[in-house]
PDB file of C-alpha atoms in Angstrom:
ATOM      1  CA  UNK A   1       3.373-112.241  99.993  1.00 68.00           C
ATOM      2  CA  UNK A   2       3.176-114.602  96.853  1.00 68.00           C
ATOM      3  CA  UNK A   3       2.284-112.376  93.835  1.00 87.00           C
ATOM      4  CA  UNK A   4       3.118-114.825  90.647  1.00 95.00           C
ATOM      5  CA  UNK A   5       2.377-118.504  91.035  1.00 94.00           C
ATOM      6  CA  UNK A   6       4.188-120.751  88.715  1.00 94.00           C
ATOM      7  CA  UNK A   7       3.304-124.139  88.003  1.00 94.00           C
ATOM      8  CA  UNK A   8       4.073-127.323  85.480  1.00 95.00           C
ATOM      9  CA  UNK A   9       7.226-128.210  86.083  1.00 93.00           C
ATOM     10  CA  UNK A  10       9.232-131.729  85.885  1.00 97.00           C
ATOM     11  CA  UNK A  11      11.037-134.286  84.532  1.00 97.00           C
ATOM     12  CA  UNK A  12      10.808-134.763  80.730  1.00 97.00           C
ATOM     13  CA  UNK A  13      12.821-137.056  78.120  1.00 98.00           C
ATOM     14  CA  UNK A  14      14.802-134.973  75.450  1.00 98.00           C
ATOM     15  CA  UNK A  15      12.478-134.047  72.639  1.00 98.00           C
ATOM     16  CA  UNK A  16       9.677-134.099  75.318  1.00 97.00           C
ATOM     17  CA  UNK A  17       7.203-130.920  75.648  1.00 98.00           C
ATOM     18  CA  UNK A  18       6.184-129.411  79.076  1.00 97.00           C
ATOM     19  CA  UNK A  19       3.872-126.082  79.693  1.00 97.00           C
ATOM     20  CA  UNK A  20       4.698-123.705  82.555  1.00 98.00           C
ATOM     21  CA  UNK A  21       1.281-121.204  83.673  1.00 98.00           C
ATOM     22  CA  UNK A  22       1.890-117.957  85.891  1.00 97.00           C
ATOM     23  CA  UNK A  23      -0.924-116.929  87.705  1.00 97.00           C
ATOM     24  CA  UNK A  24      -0.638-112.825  89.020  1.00 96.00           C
ATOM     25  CA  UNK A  25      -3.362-110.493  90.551  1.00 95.00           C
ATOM     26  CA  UNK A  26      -4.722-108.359  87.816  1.00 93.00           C
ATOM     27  CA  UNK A  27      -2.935-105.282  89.311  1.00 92.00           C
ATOM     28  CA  UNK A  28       0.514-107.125  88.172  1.00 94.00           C
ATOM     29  CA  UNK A  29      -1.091-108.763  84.783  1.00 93.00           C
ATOM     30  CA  UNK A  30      -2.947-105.948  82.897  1.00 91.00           C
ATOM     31  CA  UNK A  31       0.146-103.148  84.183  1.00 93.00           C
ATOM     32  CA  UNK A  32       3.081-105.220  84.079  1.00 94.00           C
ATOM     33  CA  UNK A  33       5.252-106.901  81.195  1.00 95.00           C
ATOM     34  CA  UNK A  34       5.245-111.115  82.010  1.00 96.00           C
ATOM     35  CA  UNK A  35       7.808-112.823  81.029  1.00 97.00           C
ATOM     36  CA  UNK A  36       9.668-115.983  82.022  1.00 98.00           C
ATOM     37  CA  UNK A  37      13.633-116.525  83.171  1.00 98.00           C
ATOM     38  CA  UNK A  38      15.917-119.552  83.852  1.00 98.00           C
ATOM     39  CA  UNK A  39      19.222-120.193  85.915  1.00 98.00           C
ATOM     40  CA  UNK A  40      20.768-123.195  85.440  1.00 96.00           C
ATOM     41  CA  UNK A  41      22.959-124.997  88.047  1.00 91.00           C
ATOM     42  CA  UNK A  42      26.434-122.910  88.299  1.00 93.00           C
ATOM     43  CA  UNK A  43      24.966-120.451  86.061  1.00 95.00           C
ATOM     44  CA  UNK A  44      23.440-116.700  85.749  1.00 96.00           C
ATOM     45  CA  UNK A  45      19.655-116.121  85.290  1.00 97.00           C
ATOM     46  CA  UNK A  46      18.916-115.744  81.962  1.00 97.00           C
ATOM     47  CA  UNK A  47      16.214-114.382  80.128  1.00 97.00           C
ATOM     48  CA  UNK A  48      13.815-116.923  78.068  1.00 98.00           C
ATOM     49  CA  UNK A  49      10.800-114.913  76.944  1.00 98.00           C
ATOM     50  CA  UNK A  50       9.062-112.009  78.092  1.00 96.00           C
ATOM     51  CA  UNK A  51       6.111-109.473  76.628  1.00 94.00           C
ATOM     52  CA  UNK A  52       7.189-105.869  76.169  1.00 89.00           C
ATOM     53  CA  UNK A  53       4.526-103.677  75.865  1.00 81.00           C
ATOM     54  CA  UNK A  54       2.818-102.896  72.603  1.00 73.00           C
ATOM     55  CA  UNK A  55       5.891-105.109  70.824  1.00 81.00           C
ATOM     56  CA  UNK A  56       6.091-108.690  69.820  1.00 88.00           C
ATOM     57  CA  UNK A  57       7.424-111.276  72.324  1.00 94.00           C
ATOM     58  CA  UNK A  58      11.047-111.171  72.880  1.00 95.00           C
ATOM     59  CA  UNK A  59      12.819-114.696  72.941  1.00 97.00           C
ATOM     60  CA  UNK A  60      16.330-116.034  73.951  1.00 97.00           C
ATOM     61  CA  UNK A  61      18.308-117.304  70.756  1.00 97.00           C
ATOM     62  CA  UNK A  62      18.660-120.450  72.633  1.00 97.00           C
ATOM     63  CA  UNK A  63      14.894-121.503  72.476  1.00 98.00           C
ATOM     64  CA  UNK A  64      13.682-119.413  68.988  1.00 97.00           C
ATOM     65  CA  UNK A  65      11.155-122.017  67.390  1.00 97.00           C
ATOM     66  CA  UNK A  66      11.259-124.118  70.314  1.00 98.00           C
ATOM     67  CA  UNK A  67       9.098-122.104  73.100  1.00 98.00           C
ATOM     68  CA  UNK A  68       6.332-119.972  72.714  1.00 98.00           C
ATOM     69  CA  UNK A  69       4.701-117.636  75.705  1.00 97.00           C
ATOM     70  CA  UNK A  70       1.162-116.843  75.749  1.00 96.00           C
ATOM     71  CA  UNK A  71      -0.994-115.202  77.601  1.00 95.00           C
ATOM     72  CA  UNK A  72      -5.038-115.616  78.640  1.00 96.00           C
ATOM     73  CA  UNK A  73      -6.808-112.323  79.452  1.00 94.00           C
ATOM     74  CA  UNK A  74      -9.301-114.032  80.957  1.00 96.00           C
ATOM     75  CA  UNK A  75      -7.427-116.056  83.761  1.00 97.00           C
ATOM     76  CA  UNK A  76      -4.600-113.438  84.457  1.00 96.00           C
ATOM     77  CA  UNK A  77      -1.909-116.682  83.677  1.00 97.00           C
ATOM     78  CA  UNK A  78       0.894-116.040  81.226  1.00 97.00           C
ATOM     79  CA  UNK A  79       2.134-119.580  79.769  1.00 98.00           C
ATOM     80  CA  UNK A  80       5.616-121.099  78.123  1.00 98.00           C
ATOM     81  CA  UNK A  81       5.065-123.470  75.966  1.00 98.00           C
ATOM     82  CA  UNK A  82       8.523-125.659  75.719  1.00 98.00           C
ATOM     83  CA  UNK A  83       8.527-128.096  72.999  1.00 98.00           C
ATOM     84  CA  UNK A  84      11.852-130.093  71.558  1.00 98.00           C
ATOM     85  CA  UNK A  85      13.279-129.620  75.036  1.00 98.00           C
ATOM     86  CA  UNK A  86      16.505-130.514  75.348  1.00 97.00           C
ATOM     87  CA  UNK A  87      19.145-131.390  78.500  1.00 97.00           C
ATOM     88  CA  UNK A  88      20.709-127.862  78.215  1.00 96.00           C
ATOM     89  CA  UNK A  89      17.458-126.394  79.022  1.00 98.00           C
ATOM     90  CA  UNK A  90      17.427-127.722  82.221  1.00 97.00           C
ATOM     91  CA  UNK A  91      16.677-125.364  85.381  1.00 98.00           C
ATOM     92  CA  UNK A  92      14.772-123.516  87.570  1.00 98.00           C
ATOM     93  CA  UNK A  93      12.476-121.031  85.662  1.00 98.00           C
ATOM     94  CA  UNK A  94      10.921-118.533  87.363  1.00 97.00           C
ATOM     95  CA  UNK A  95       8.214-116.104  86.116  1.00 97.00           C
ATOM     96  CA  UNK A  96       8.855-112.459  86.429  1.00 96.00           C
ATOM     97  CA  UNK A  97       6.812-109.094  85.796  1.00 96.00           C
ATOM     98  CA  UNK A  98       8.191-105.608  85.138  1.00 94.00           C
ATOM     99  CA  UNK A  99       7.333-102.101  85.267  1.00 93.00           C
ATOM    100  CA  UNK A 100      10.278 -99.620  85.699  1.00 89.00           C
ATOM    101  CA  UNK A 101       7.820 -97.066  86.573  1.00 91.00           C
ATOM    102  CA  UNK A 102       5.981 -99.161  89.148  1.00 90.00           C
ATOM    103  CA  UNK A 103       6.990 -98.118  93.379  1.00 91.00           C
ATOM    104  CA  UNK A 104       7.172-101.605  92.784  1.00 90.00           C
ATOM    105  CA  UNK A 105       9.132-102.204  89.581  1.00 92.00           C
ATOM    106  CA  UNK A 106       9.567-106.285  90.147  1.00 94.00           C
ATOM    107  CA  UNK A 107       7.928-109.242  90.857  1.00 95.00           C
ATOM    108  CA  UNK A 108       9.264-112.797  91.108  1.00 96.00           C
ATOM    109  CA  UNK A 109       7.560-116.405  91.060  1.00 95.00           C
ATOM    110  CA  UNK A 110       8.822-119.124  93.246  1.00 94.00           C
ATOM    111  CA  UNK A 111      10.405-120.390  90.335  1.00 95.00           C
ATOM    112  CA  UNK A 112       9.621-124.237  89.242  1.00 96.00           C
ATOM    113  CA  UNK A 113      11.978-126.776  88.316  1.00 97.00           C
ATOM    114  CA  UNK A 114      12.345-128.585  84.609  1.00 98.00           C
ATOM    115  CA  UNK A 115      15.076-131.273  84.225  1.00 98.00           C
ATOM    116  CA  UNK A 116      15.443-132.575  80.987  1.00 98.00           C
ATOM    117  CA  UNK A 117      17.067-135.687  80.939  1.00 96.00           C
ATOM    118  CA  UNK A 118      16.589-139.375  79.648  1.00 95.00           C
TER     119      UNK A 118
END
């Protein structure tokens, strides 16, 4: 059963922009922490930017001043905003929700592909 939905991925130029939305039932949204991971071809996932609760967002070094997530209350979606993107940020990012304490601590998107390349 799909929980997250992911969408906005693609093919973008270096220096391009794209926007990735997650879409979760409001059980997952208002209880869990949303964030967003990558894994690149050949490599291990990797954290890019997730919400911890009651702190500021937490961001890979790799994409400080470069991404920025967001989330609407309203519409249950958590965006990543990806701006400057560059070749090395090519991969399969995948939204993800957490709550250690949950029966269910996990969730996983689909995960939606961004290739970065001219």
């Amino acid at each position: 059963q799909v929980q997250l939905v992911e969408s906005g991925g693609g093919l973008v130029q270096p220096g391009g922009s794209l926007s990735l939305s997650c879409a979760a039932p409001s059980s997952i949204f208002s209880f869990y922490d949303m964030g967003w991971y990558r894994q690149a071809p050949g490599k291990q996932l990797e954290l890019v930017a997730t919400f911890t609760s009651g702190l500021a967002p937490m961001y890979a070094d790799s994409v400080k001043g470069r991404f920025t997530i967001s989330r609407d209350n309203a519409k249950k979606t958590v965006y990543l905003q990806m701006n400057s993107l560059k070749p090395e940020d090519t991969a399969v990012y995948y939204c993800h929700a957490e709550r250690k304490t949950s029966p269910t601590p996990y969730y996983w998107g689909q995960g939606t592909q961004v290739t970065v390349s001219s």
